[in-house]
PDB file of C-alpha atoms in Angstrom:
ATOM      1  CA  UNK A   1    -192.947 191.424-218.806  1.00 68.00           C
ATOM      2  CA  UNK A   2    -191.163 187.972-217.775  1.00 75.00           C
ATOM      3  CA  UNK A   3    -190.104 189.394-214.576  1.00 77.00           C
ATOM      4  CA  UNK A   4    -193.672 190.039-213.742  1.00 79.00           C
ATOM      5  CA  UNK A   5    -194.980 186.420-214.981  1.00 78.00           C
ATOM      6  CA  UNK A   6    -192.123 185.103-212.472  1.00 74.00           C
ATOM      7  CA  UNK A   7    -193.463 187.241-209.559  1.00 78.00           C
ATOM      8  CA  UNK A   8    -197.052 185.949-210.419  1.00 74.00           C
ATOM      9  CA  UNK A   9    -196.194 182.516-210.786  1.00 70.00           C
ATOM     10  CA  UNK A  10    -194.040 182.686-207.389  1.00 72.00           C
ATOM     11  CA  UNK A  11    -196.945 184.263-205.655  1.00 73.00           C
ATOM     12  CA  UNK A  12    -199.373 181.711-207.030  1.00 72.00           C
ATOM     13  CA  UNK A  13    -197.345 178.692-205.630  1.00 70.00           C
ATOM     14  CA  UNK A  14    -196.471 180.825-202.070  1.00 78.00           C
ATOM     15  CA  UNK A  15    -200.320 181.233-201.956  1.00 74.00           C
ATOM     16  CA  UNK A  16    -201.075 177.695-202.771  1.00 72.00           C
ATOM     17  CA  UNK A  17    -198.609 176.450-200.126  1.00 79.00           C
ATOM     18  CA  UNK A  18    -199.884 178.752-197.199  1.00 78.00           C
ATOM     19  CA  UNK A  19    -203.323 177.561-198.192  1.00 73.00           C
ATOM     20  CA  UNK A  20    -202.599 174.122-198.156  1.00 74.00           C
ATOM     21  CA  UNK A  21    -200.349 174.557-194.838  1.00 71.00           C
ATOM     22  CA  UNK A  22    -203.610 176.416-193.425  1.00 68.00           C
ATOM     23  CA  UNK A  23    -206.198 173.978-194.309  1.00 70.00           C
ATOM     24  CA  UNK A  24    -203.914 170.937-192.611  1.00 62.00           C
ATOM     25  CA  UNK A  25    -203.278 173.088-189.493  1.00 61.00           C
ATOM     26  CA  UNK A  26    -206.960 173.521-189.124  1.00 61.00           C
ATOM     27  CA  UNK A  27    -207.831 170.156-189.817  1.00 63.00           C
ATOM     28  CA  UNK A  28    -205.249 168.876-187.415  1.00 55.00           C
ATOM     29  CA  UNK A  29    -206.670 171.270-184.909  1.00 67.00           C
ATOM     30  CA  UNK A  30    -210.510 170.151-185.438  1.00 62.00           C
ATOM     31  CA  UNK A  31    -209.946 166.358-185.688  1.00 56.00           C
ATOM     32  CA  UNK A  32    -206.544 165.404-184.300  1.00 57.00           C
ATOM     33  CA  UNK A  33    -205.186 162.012-185.197  1.00 58.00           C
ATOM     34  CA  UNK A  34    -206.505 159.268-182.849  1.00 64.00           C
ATOM     35  CA  UNK A  35    -204.282 157.967-180.168  1.00 72.00           C
ATOM     36  CA  UNK A  36    -203.379 154.438-180.525  1.00 85.00           C
ATOM     37  CA  UNK A  37    -201.514 151.896-178.305  1.00 84.00           C
ATOM     38  CA  UNK A  38    -198.244 152.267-180.112  1.00 87.00           C
ATOM     39  CA  UNK A  39    -198.211 155.904-179.737  1.00 89.00           C
ATOM     40  CA  UNK A  40    -198.735 155.919-176.051  1.00 88.00           C
ATOM     41  CA  UNK A  41    -197.011 152.742-175.130  1.00 90.00           C
ATOM     42  CA  UNK A  42    -193.879 152.558-177.206  1.00 94.00           C
ATOM     43  CA  UNK A  43    -190.972 153.349-174.945  1.00 94.00           C
ATOM     44  CA  UNK A  44    -188.036 154.988-176.462  1.00 94.00           C
ATOM     45  CA  UNK A  45    -184.485 153.173-175.909  1.00 96.00           C
ATOM     46  CA  UNK A  46    -183.096 153.510-172.438  1.00 95.00           C
ATOM     47  CA  UNK A  47    -179.866 155.729-172.207  1.00 94.00           C
ATOM     48  CA  UNK A  48    -177.423 153.106-171.884  1.00 95.00           C
ATOM     49  CA  UNK A  49    -173.338 154.086-172.499  1.00 95.00           C
ATOM     50  CA  UNK A  50    -171.130 151.813-174.316  1.00 96.00           C
ATOM     51  CA  UNK A  51    -167.469 152.184-174.623  1.00 95.00           C
ATOM     52  CA  UNK A  52    -167.378 152.793-178.138  1.00 95.00           C
ATOM     53  CA  UNK A  53    -169.614 155.791-177.713  1.00 94.00           C
ATOM     54  CA  UNK A  54    -168.311 159.548-178.632  1.00 91.00           C
ATOM     55  CA  UNK A  55    -165.798 160.866-180.533  1.00 90.00           C
ATOM     56  CA  UNK A  56    -162.837 159.441-178.311  1.00 91.00           C
ATOM     57  CA  UNK A  57    -164.747 156.075-177.592  1.00 94.00           C
ATOM     58  CA  UNK A  58    -163.015 152.792-177.932  1.00 95.00           C
ATOM     59  CA  UNK A  59    -164.055 149.321-178.255  1.00 97.00           C
ATOM     60  CA  UNK A  60    -163.665 147.190-175.202  1.00 97.00           C
ATOM     61  CA  UNK A  61    -162.200 143.751-176.242  1.00 97.00           C
ATOM     62  CA  UNK A  62    -163.158 141.958-173.176  1.00 97.00           C
ATOM     63  CA  UNK A  63    -166.667 143.105-173.625  1.00 98.00           C
ATOM     64  CA  UNK A  64    -166.832 142.108-177.120  1.00 98.00           C
ATOM     65  CA  UNK A  65    -165.757 138.617-176.367  1.00 98.00           C
ATOM     66  CA  UNK A  66    -168.256 138.449-173.556  1.00 98.00           C
ATOM     67  CA  UNK A  67    -170.920 139.698-176.207  1.00 98.00           C
ATOM     68  CA  UNK A  68    -169.775 137.222-178.641  1.00 98.00           C
ATOM     69  CA  UNK A  69    -170.170 134.234-176.263  1.00 97.00           C
ATOM     70  CA  UNK A  70    -173.794 135.438-175.546  1.00 98.00           C
ATOM     71  CA  UNK A  71    -174.303 135.705-179.253  1.00 98.00           C
ATOM     72  CA  UNK A  72    -172.741 132.228-179.960  1.00 96.00           C
ATOM     73  CA  UNK A  73    -174.427 130.256-177.027  1.00 96.00           C
ATOM     74  CA  UNK A  74    -178.090 132.095-177.253  1.00 96.00           C
ATOM     75  CA  UNK A  75    -178.536 134.195-180.200  1.00 95.00           C
ATOM     76  CA  UNK A  76    -176.894 131.893-182.975  1.00 94.00           C
ATOM     77  CA  UNK A  77    -179.613 129.421-182.719  1.00 91.00           C
ATOM     78  CA  UNK A  78    -181.992 131.877-184.468  1.00 92.00           C
ATOM     79  CA  UNK A  79    -180.041 134.777-185.944  1.00 94.00           C
ATOM     80  CA  UNK A  80    -177.107 134.646-188.654  1.00 94.00           C
ATOM     81  CA  UNK A  81    -173.914 137.069-189.016  1.00 96.00           C
ATOM     82  CA  UNK A  82    -173.647 136.776-192.720  1.00 94.00           C
ATOM     83  CA  UNK A  83    -171.732 139.652-192.984  1.00 96.00           C
ATOM     84  CA  UNK A  84    -169.058 138.721-190.642  1.00 97.00           C
ATOM     85  CA  UNK A  85    -166.150 136.183-191.063  1.00 97.00           C
ATOM     86  CA  UNK A  86    -164.565 134.127-188.633  1.00 97.00           C
ATOM     87  CA  UNK A  87    -161.255 135.629-188.968  1.00 97.00           C
ATOM     88  CA  UNK A  88    -162.845 139.231-188.537  1.00 97.00           C
ATOM     89  CA  UNK A  89    -162.575 137.605-184.731  1.00 97.00           C
ATOM     90  CA  UNK A  90    -159.160 138.460-184.430  1.00 97.00           C
ATOM     91  CA  UNK A  91    -159.890 142.200-184.343  1.00 96.00           C
ATOM     92  CA  UNK A  92    -161.694 141.728-180.819  1.00 97.00           C
ATOM     93  CA  UNK A  93    -158.803 139.766-179.210  1.00 96.00           C
ATOM     94  CA  UNK A  94    -158.938 136.266-180.297  1.00 97.00           C
ATOM     95  CA  UNK A  95    -155.652 134.609-181.834  1.00 97.00           C
ATOM     96  CA  UNK A  96    -155.415 132.060-184.649  1.00 97.00           C
ATOM     97  CA  UNK A  97    -155.771 129.135-182.891  1.00 97.00           C
ATOM     98  CA  UNK A  98    -158.977 130.350-181.115  1.00 97.00           C
ATOM     99  CA  UNK A  99    -160.385 131.428-184.289  1.00 97.00           C
ATOM    100  CA  UNK A 100    -159.754 128.101-186.027  1.00 97.00           C
ATOM    101  CA  UNK A 101    -161.489 126.544-182.994  1.00 97.00           C
ATOM    102  CA  UNK A 102    -164.525 128.726-183.109  1.00 97.00           C
ATOM    103  CA  UNK A 103    -164.926 128.101-186.946  1.00 96.00           C
ATOM    104  CA  UNK A 104    -164.552 124.503-186.663  1.00 95.00           C
ATOM    105  CA  UNK A 105    -167.770 124.558-184.213  1.00 93.00           C
ATOM    106  CA  UNK A 106    -169.972 125.641-186.921  1.00 94.00           C
ATOM    107  CA  UNK A 107    -171.303 123.559-189.990  1.00 92.00           C
ATOM    108  CA  UNK A 108    -170.594 125.403-193.129  1.00 92.00           C
ATOM    109  CA  UNK A 109    -173.346 124.297-196.257  1.00 89.00           C
ATOM    110  CA  UNK A 110    -171.774 123.276-199.304  1.00 88.00           C
ATOM    111  CA  UNK A 111    -173.434 123.006-202.598  1.00 81.00           C
ATOM    112  CA  UNK A 112    -172.302 120.031-205.107  1.00 80.00           C
ATOM    113  CA  UNK A 113    -173.268 121.027-208.485  1.00 81.00           C
ATOM    114  CA  UNK A 114    -172.802 117.613-210.010  1.00 77.00           C
ATOM    115  CA  UNK A 115    -174.966 115.621-207.574  1.00 80.00           C
ATOM    116  CA  UNK A 116    -177.310 118.799-206.680  1.00 76.00           C
ATOM    117  CA  UNK A 117    -176.944 117.765-202.873  1.00 82.00           C
ATOM    118  CA  UNK A 118    -176.454 120.250-200.209  1.00 81.00           C
ATOM    119  CA  UNK A 119    -173.637 118.880-197.562  1.00 87.00           C
ATOM    120  CA  UNK A 120    -172.047 120.494-194.733  1.00 87.00           C
ATOM    121  CA  UNK A 121    -168.591 120.848-193.510  1.00 90.00           C
ATOM    122  CA  UNK A 122    -166.562 122.359-190.662  1.00 94.00           C
ATOM    123  CA  UNK A 123    -165.932 126.155-190.718  1.00 95.00           C
ATOM    124  CA  UNK A 124    -162.600 127.643-191.658  1.00 96.00           C
ATOM    125  CA  UNK A 125    -161.610 130.965-190.622  1.00 97.00           C
ATOM    126  CA  UNK A 126    -162.105 132.424-193.981  1.00 96.00           C
ATOM    127  CA  UNK A 127    -165.728 131.482-194.065  1.00 96.00           C
ATOM    128  CA  UNK A 128    -168.618 133.562-192.950  1.00 96.00           C
ATOM    129  CA  UNK A 129    -170.916 132.843-190.244  1.00 96.00           C
ATOM    130  CA  UNK A 130    -173.275 130.531-192.097  1.00 93.00           C
ATOM    131  CA  UNK A 131    -177.042 130.917-192.359  1.00 90.00           C
ATOM    132  CA  UNK A 132    -179.383 129.898-189.771  1.00 88.00           C
ATOM    133  CA  UNK A 133    -182.219 127.380-190.823  1.00 79.00           C
ATOM    134  CA  UNK A 134    -185.159 128.188-188.503  1.00 72.00           C
ATOM    135  CA  UNK A 135    -188.281 126.504-188.122  1.00 62.00           C
ATOM    136  CA  UNK A 136    -190.199 128.768-185.834  1.00 66.00           C
ATOM    137  CA  UNK A 137    -192.694 131.614-186.374  1.00 64.00           C
ATOM    138  CA  UNK A 138    -191.550 134.409-188.355  1.00 68.00           C
ATOM    139  CA  UNK A 139    -187.875 135.051-190.015  1.00 82.00           C
ATOM    140  CA  UNK A 140    -185.646 136.269-187.672  1.00 90.00           C
ATOM    141  CA  UNK A 141    -183.349 139.157-189.077  1.00 93.00           C
ATOM    142  CA  UNK A 142    -179.674 138.866-189.599  1.00 95.00           C
ATOM    143  CA  UNK A 143    -177.823 140.747-186.790  1.00 97.00           C
ATOM    144  CA  UNK A 144    -174.629 141.760-188.725  1.00 96.00           C
ATOM    145  CA  UNK A 145    -176.187 145.358-189.057  1.00 97.00           C
ATOM    146  CA  UNK A 146    -178.853 145.421-186.891  1.00 97.00           C
ATOM    147  CA  UNK A 147    -177.422 148.466-184.607  1.00 97.00           C
ATOM    148  CA  UNK A 148    -177.097 150.434-187.939  1.00 95.00           C
ATOM    149  CA  UNK A 149    -180.721 149.209-188.959  1.00 94.00           C
ATOM    150  CA  UNK A 150    -182.410 150.070-185.781  1.00 94.00           C
ATOM    151  CA  UNK A 151    -182.769 153.447-184.344  1.00 93.00           C
ATOM    152  CA  UNK A 152    -181.117 153.786-181.281  1.00 94.00           C
ATOM    153  CA  UNK A 153    -178.279 151.299-182.057  1.00 95.00           C
ATOM    154  CA  UNK A 154    -176.773 148.920-179.517  1.00 97.00           C
ATOM    155  CA  UNK A 155    -179.175 150.898-176.868  1.00 97.00           C
ATOM    156  CA  UNK A 156    -182.350 149.678-178.586  1.00 97.00           C
ATOM    157  CA  UNK A 157    -181.103 146.053-178.748  1.00 98.00           C
ATOM    158  CA  UNK A 158    -180.103 146.134-175.016  1.00 98.00           C
ATOM    159  CA  UNK A 159    -183.436 147.855-174.109  1.00 98.00           C
ATOM    160  CA  UNK A 160    -185.344 145.149-176.237  1.00 97.00           C
ATOM    161  CA  UNK A 161    -183.731 142.314-174.872  1.00 97.00           C
ATOM    162  CA  UNK A 162    -184.538 143.641-171.312  1.00 97.00           C
ATOM    163  CA  UNK A 163    -187.896 144.960-171.900  1.00 96.00           C
ATOM    164  CA  UNK A 164    -190.203 142.053-171.945  1.00 97.00           C
ATOM    165  CA  UNK A 165    -192.977 142.704-169.558  1.00 95.00           C
ATOM    166  CA  UNK A 166    -196.489 141.075-168.372  1.00 94.00           C
ATOM    167  CA  UNK A 167    -198.854 142.991-170.474  1.00 94.00           C
ATOM    168  CA  UNK A 168    -201.522 142.655-167.925  1.00 91.00           C
ATOM    169  CA  UNK A 169    -201.579 145.908-165.549  1.00 91.00           C
ATOM    170  CA  UNK A 170    -198.677 147.400-167.594  1.00 94.00           C
ATOM    171  CA  UNK A 171    -198.535 151.108-167.459  1.00 92.00           C
ATOM    172  CA  UNK A 172    -196.436 153.972-169.217  1.00 91.00           C
ATOM    173  CA  UNK A 173    -194.665 156.625-167.666  1.00 88.00           C
ATOM    174  CA  UNK A 174    -197.844 158.806-167.101  1.00 89.00           C
ATOM    175  CA  UNK A 175    -199.407 155.900-165.174  1.00 92.00           C
ATOM    176  CA  UNK A 176    -201.716 154.976-168.125  1.00 91.00           C
ATOM    177  CA  UNK A 177    -202.706 151.363-168.140  1.00 93.00           C
ATOM    178  CA  UNK A 178    -202.676 149.955-171.484  1.00 92.00           C
ATOM    179  CA  UNK A 179    -205.328 147.255-171.396  1.00 90.00           C
ATOM    180  CA  UNK A 180    -207.691 149.681-169.841  1.00 90.00           C
ATOM    181  CA  UNK A 181    -207.266 152.366-172.356  1.00 89.00           C
ATOM    182  CA  UNK A 182    -207.045 149.625-175.293  1.00 90.00           C
ATOM    183  CA  UNK A 183    -208.818 146.525-174.258  1.00 91.00           C
ATOM    184  CA  UNK A 184    -208.510 145.461-178.145  1.00 90.00           C
ATOM    185  CA  UNK A 185    -204.720 145.738-177.727  1.00 89.00           C
ATOM    186  CA  UNK A 186    -204.213 142.415-176.183  1.00 93.00           C
ATOM    187  CA  UNK A 187    -200.939 140.347-177.239  1.00 94.00           C
ATOM    188  CA  UNK A 188    -202.233 137.760-179.422  1.00 92.00           C
ATOM    189  CA  UNK A 189    -201.340 134.185-178.773  1.00 92.00           C
ATOM    190  CA  UNK A 190    -197.850 133.286-179.957  1.00 89.00           C
ATOM    191  CA  UNK A 191    -196.318 136.911-179.574  1.00 93.00           C
ATOM    192  CA  UNK A 192    -194.996 138.344-176.565  1.00 96.00           C
ATOM    193  CA  UNK A 193    -195.266 141.935-175.303  1.00 97.00           C
ATOM    194  CA  UNK A 194    -192.512 144.392-175.385  1.00 97.00           C
ATOM    195  CA  UNK A 195    -192.962 148.333-175.279  1.00 96.00           C
ATOM    196  CA  UNK A 196    -189.421 148.856-177.001  1.00 97.00           C
ATOM    197  CA  UNK A 197    -190.756 146.900-180.153  1.00 96.00           C
ATOM    198  CA  UNK A 198    -192.627 149.113-182.487  1.00 91.00           C
ATOM    199  CA  UNK A 199    -195.912 147.814-182.578  1.00 92.00           C
ATOM    200  CA  UNK A 200    -195.411 146.406-178.830  1.00 95.00           C
ATOM    201  CA  UNK A 201    -195.674 142.786-179.711  1.00 94.00           C
ATOM    202  CA  UNK A 202    -193.174 140.291-181.498  1.00 93.00           C
ATOM    203  CA  UNK A 203    -192.498 136.813-182.153  1.00 91.00           C
ATOM    204  CA  UNK A 204    -189.403 136.071-180.239  1.00 93.00           C
ATOM    205  CA  UNK A 205    -189.818 135.053-176.606  1.00 93.00           C
ATOM    206  CA  UNK A 206    -187.298 136.750-174.305  1.00 96.00           C
ATOM    207  CA  UNK A 207    -183.935 135.031-175.212  1.00 96.00           C
ATOM    208  CA  UNK A 208    -182.200 136.272-172.138  1.00 97.00           C
ATOM    209  CA  UNK A 209    -184.663 135.205-169.545  1.00 92.00           C
ATOM    210  CA  UNK A 210    -182.664 134.540-166.538  1.00 95.00           C
ATOM    211  CA  UNK A 211    -179.138 135.135-164.984  1.00 96.00           C
ATOM    212  CA  UNK A 212    -176.295 132.855-165.805  1.00 95.00           C
ATOM    213  CA  UNK A 213    -177.419 131.628-169.052  1.00 96.00           C
ATOM    214  CA  UNK A 214    -173.608 131.789-170.183  1.00 96.00           C
ATOM    215  CA  UNK A 215    -170.674 131.559-168.120  1.00 96.00           C
ATOM    216  CA  UNK A 216    -168.097 134.343-168.491  1.00 97.00           C
ATOM    217  CA  UNK A 217    -164.702 133.263-168.254  1.00 92.00           C
ATOM    218  CA  UNK A 218    -163.598 136.568-167.034  1.00 92.00           C
ATOM    219  CA  UNK A 219    -165.450 136.471-163.745  1.00 92.00           C
ATOM    220  CA  UNK A 220    -168.060 138.997-164.722  1.00 96.00           C
ATOM    221  CA  UNK A 221    -171.451 138.289-163.353  1.00 97.00           C
ATOM    222  CA  UNK A 222    -173.614 137.234-166.163  1.00 97.00           C
ATOM    223  CA  UNK A 223    -176.950 138.985-165.271  1.00 97.00           C
ATOM    224  CA  UNK A 224    -179.683 139.694-167.954  1.00 97.00           C
ATOM    225  CA  UNK A 225    -178.839 143.250-167.794  1.00 97.00           C
ATOM    226  CA  UNK A 226    -174.939 142.587-168.224  1.00 98.00           C
ATOM    227  CA  UNK A 227    -175.385 139.839-171.160  1.00 98.00           C
ATOM    228  CA  UNK A 228    -177.765 142.136-173.115  1.00 98.00           C
ATOM    229  CA  UNK A 229    -175.125 144.952-172.903  1.00 98.00           C
ATOM    230  CA  UNK A 230    -172.450 142.687-173.903  1.00 98.00           C
ATOM    231  CA  UNK A 231    -174.238 141.391-176.818  1.00 98.00           C
ATOM    232  CA  UNK A 232    -175.411 144.830-177.986  1.00 98.00           C
ATOM    233  CA  UNK A 233    -171.594 146.113-177.722  1.00 98.00           C
ATOM    234  CA  UNK A 234    -170.685 143.171-179.858  1.00 98.00           C
ATOM    235  CA  UNK A 235    -173.405 143.939-182.414  1.00 98.00           C
ATOM    236  CA  UNK A 236    -172.227 147.418-182.584  1.00 98.00           C
ATOM    237  CA  UNK A 237    -168.747 146.022-183.512  1.00 98.00           C
ATOM    238  CA  UNK A 238    -170.144 143.775-186.141  1.00 98.00           C
ATOM    239  CA  UNK A 239    -172.141 146.768-187.810  1.00 97.00           C
ATOM    240  CA  UNK A 240    -168.876 148.845-187.863  1.00 96.00           C
ATOM    241  CA  UNK A 241    -165.442 146.825-187.115  1.00 95.00           C
ATOM    242  CA  UNK A 242    -163.500 149.784-188.343  1.00 94.00           C
ATOM    243  CA  UNK A 243    -164.981 152.222-186.062  1.00 92.00           C
ATOM    244  CA  UNK A 244    -161.851 152.576-183.660  1.00 91.00           C
ATOM    245  CA  UNK A 245    -159.633 153.166-186.828  1.00 91.00           C
ATOM    246  CA  UNK A 246    -162.299 155.662-188.405  1.00 91.00           C
ATOM    247  CA  UNK A 247    -162.123 157.698-185.512  1.00 90.00           C
ATOM    248  CA  UNK A 248    -158.080 157.538-185.386  1.00 90.00           C
ATOM    249  CA  UNK A 249    -158.181 158.667-189.023  1.00 92.00           C
ATOM    250  CA  UNK A 250    -160.932 161.451-188.394  1.00 92.00           C
ATOM    251  CA  UNK A 251    -158.778 163.071-185.375  1.00 91.00           C
ATOM    252  CA  UNK A 252    -155.750 162.814-187.534  1.00 91.00           C
ATOM    253  CA  UNK A 253    -157.293 164.761-190.529  1.00 93.00           C
ATOM    254  CA  UNK A 254    -158.951 167.349-187.965  1.00 93.00           C
ATOM    255  CA  UNK A 255    -155.359 167.925-186.783  1.00 92.00           C
ATOM    256  CA  UNK A 256    -153.985 168.227-190.285  1.00 93.00           C
ATOM    257  CA  UNK A 257    -156.628 170.731-191.302  1.00 94.00           C
ATOM    258  CA  UNK A 258    -155.861 172.695-188.093  1.00 94.00           C
ATOM    259  CA  UNK A 259    -152.267 172.724-188.795  1.00 93.00           C
ATOM    260  CA  UNK A 260    -152.564 173.628-192.457  1.00 94.00           C
ATOM    261  CA  UNK A 261    -155.203 176.364-191.523  1.00 93.00           C
ATOM    262  CA  UNK A 262    -152.763 178.014-189.269  1.00 93.00           C
ATOM    263  CA  UNK A 263    -149.917 177.657-191.920  1.00 91.00           C
ATOM    264  CA  UNK A 264    -151.982 179.237-194.671  1.00 90.00           C
ATOM    265  CA  UNK A 265    -152.963 182.083-192.126  1.00 89.00           C
ATOM    266  CA  UNK A 266    -149.396 182.682-191.038  1.00 90.00           C
ATOM    267  CA  UNK A 267    -148.383 182.842-194.858  1.00 88.00           C
ATOM    268  CA  UNK A 268    -151.048 185.286-195.549  1.00 84.00           C
ATOM    269  CA  UNK A 269    -149.809 187.529-192.631  1.00 83.00           C
ATOM    270  CA  UNK A 270    -146.079 187.081-194.122  1.00 83.00           C
ATOM    271  CA  UNK A 271    -146.698 187.602-197.886  1.00 81.00           C
ATOM    272  CA  UNK A 272    -149.372 190.748-197.316  1.00 76.00           C
ATOM    273  CA  UNK A 273    -147.941 192.290-194.372  1.00 68.00           C
ATOM    274  CA  UNK A 274    -147.531 196.034-194.912  1.00 65.00           C
ATOM    275  CA  UNK A 275    -149.185 195.919-198.219  1.00 66.00           C
ATOM    276  CA  UNK A 276    -152.579 196.712-197.412  1.00 60.00           C
ATOM    277  CA  UNK A 277    -153.499 200.160-198.476  1.00 54.00           C
ATOM    278  CA  UNK A 278    -151.352 200.187-201.702  1.00 50.00           C
TER     279      UNK A 278
END
């Protein structure tokens, strides 16, 4: 009896699920969701290769230092790196004196509980990057984990930085013109059109608007595309500074497991050899 009841209950829920699916599918066919500007004109990140990509990828310290220079001279005006300490920069090739000099260039807020005053002091290697007091529109996100928080990671950041465009006459890959299909989708005043951003408009103006905004000490040409990729690579590192070590550990573990598997198989063959069938 219990088995029959269980079968009937299962059949009921299966039928309800099929009915719900059929109703939803029929509704979707009869009344498909309306196309929106975001659906038709939002671009996926470009296919950009970084040195750290893949199982064998490793960070390029020279690129990371270029990316840090872009962050420091351009991005740090609005965006913080609250999860990164100055001494962490030693991992990308800076020595102790260079780290001290970098930290000294930042002002660290210090609260005095006795007087209630908020003062500042020069940074120390043990300090984290200080918060940014931004007076403009919006609330710029902290960039420490931005490549983990956004689909596409570093490729998304680089695409966004190079993706600003004039909205008038903008067409997608299918040749559809945005403002002809959606006249009401015009970018509001104070915002900037960028098809790589989820809703196509964002408050941040193009931070890398021209070549040579920074001067690279290694002689690399500081084009907008190069600066965008370099700072994106740096932000991949800030989000996962132990990536290289994690990959090394992973390969060591895989090698050990393969060795242990082979050893276990040989032990099995040795112990049970000639004993099958008895």
